[in-house]
XYZ file of C-alpha atoms in Angstrom:
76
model
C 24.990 -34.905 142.781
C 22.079 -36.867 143.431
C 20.105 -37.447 140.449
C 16.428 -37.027 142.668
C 17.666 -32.939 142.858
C 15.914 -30.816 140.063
C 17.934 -29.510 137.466
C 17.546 -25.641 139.162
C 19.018 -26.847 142.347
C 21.928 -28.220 140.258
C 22.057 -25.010 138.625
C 21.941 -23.057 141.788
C 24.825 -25.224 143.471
C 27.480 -24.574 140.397
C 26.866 -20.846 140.869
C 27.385 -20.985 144.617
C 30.519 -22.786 143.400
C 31.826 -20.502 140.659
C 31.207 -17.839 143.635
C 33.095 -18.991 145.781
C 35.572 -19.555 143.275
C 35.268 -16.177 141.558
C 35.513 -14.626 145.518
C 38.497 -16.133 146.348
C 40.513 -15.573 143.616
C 39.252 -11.611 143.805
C 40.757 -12.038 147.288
C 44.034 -13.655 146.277
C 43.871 -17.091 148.226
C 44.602 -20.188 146.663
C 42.516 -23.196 146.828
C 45.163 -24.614 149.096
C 45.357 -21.490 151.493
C 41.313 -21.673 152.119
C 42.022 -25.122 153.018
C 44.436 -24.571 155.529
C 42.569 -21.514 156.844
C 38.937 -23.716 157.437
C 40.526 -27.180 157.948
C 37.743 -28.400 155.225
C 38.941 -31.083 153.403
C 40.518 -30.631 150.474
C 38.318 -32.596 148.094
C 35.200 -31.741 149.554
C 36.453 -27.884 149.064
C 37.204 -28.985 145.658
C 33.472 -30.347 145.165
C 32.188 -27.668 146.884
C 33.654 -24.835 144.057
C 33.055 -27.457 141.482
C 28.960 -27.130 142.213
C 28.949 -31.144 142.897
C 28.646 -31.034 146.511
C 26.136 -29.439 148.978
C 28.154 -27.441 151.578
C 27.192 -27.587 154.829
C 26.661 -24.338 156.557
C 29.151 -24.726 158.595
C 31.667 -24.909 155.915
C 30.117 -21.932 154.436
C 30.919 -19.606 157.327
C 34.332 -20.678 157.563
C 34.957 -19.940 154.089
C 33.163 -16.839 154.332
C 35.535 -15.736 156.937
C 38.505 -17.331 155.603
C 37.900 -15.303 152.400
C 37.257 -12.279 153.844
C 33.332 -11.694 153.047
C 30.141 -11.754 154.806
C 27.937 -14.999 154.057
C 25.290 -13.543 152.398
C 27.835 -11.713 149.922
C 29.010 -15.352 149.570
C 25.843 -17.251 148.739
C 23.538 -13.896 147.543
């Protein structure tokens, strides 16, 4: 994360994460299946539910749909 953010945005970034997380899981897909399903990296998915890195929107609609829930259920 870049150190410049403020500590809220941080903040706001691991509980997009831990949503995402907390989503998929409710939906039964593995980390590995979301993957496969958006073609996102694996890493940056990783990052991404780990709060650490900023997803692009992109990415966020594809896991959206991958998981099975409308964006702004994902990010709300």
């Amino acid at each position: 994360m870049p150190p410049e953010q403020p500590q809220w945005v941080q903040n706001r970034r691991r509980a997009l994460g831990r949503r995402i997380r907390d989503l998929r899981v409710q939906q039964g897909h593995t980390q590995e299946a979301v993957v496969e399903m958006t073609d996102i990296d694996r890493r940056t998915f990783q990052r991404i539910e780990a709060g650490t890195s900023d997803p692009r929107y992109g990415d966020l609609l594809l896991i959206a749909d991958a998981i099975g829930v409308p964006l702004a259920e994902l990010v709300r």
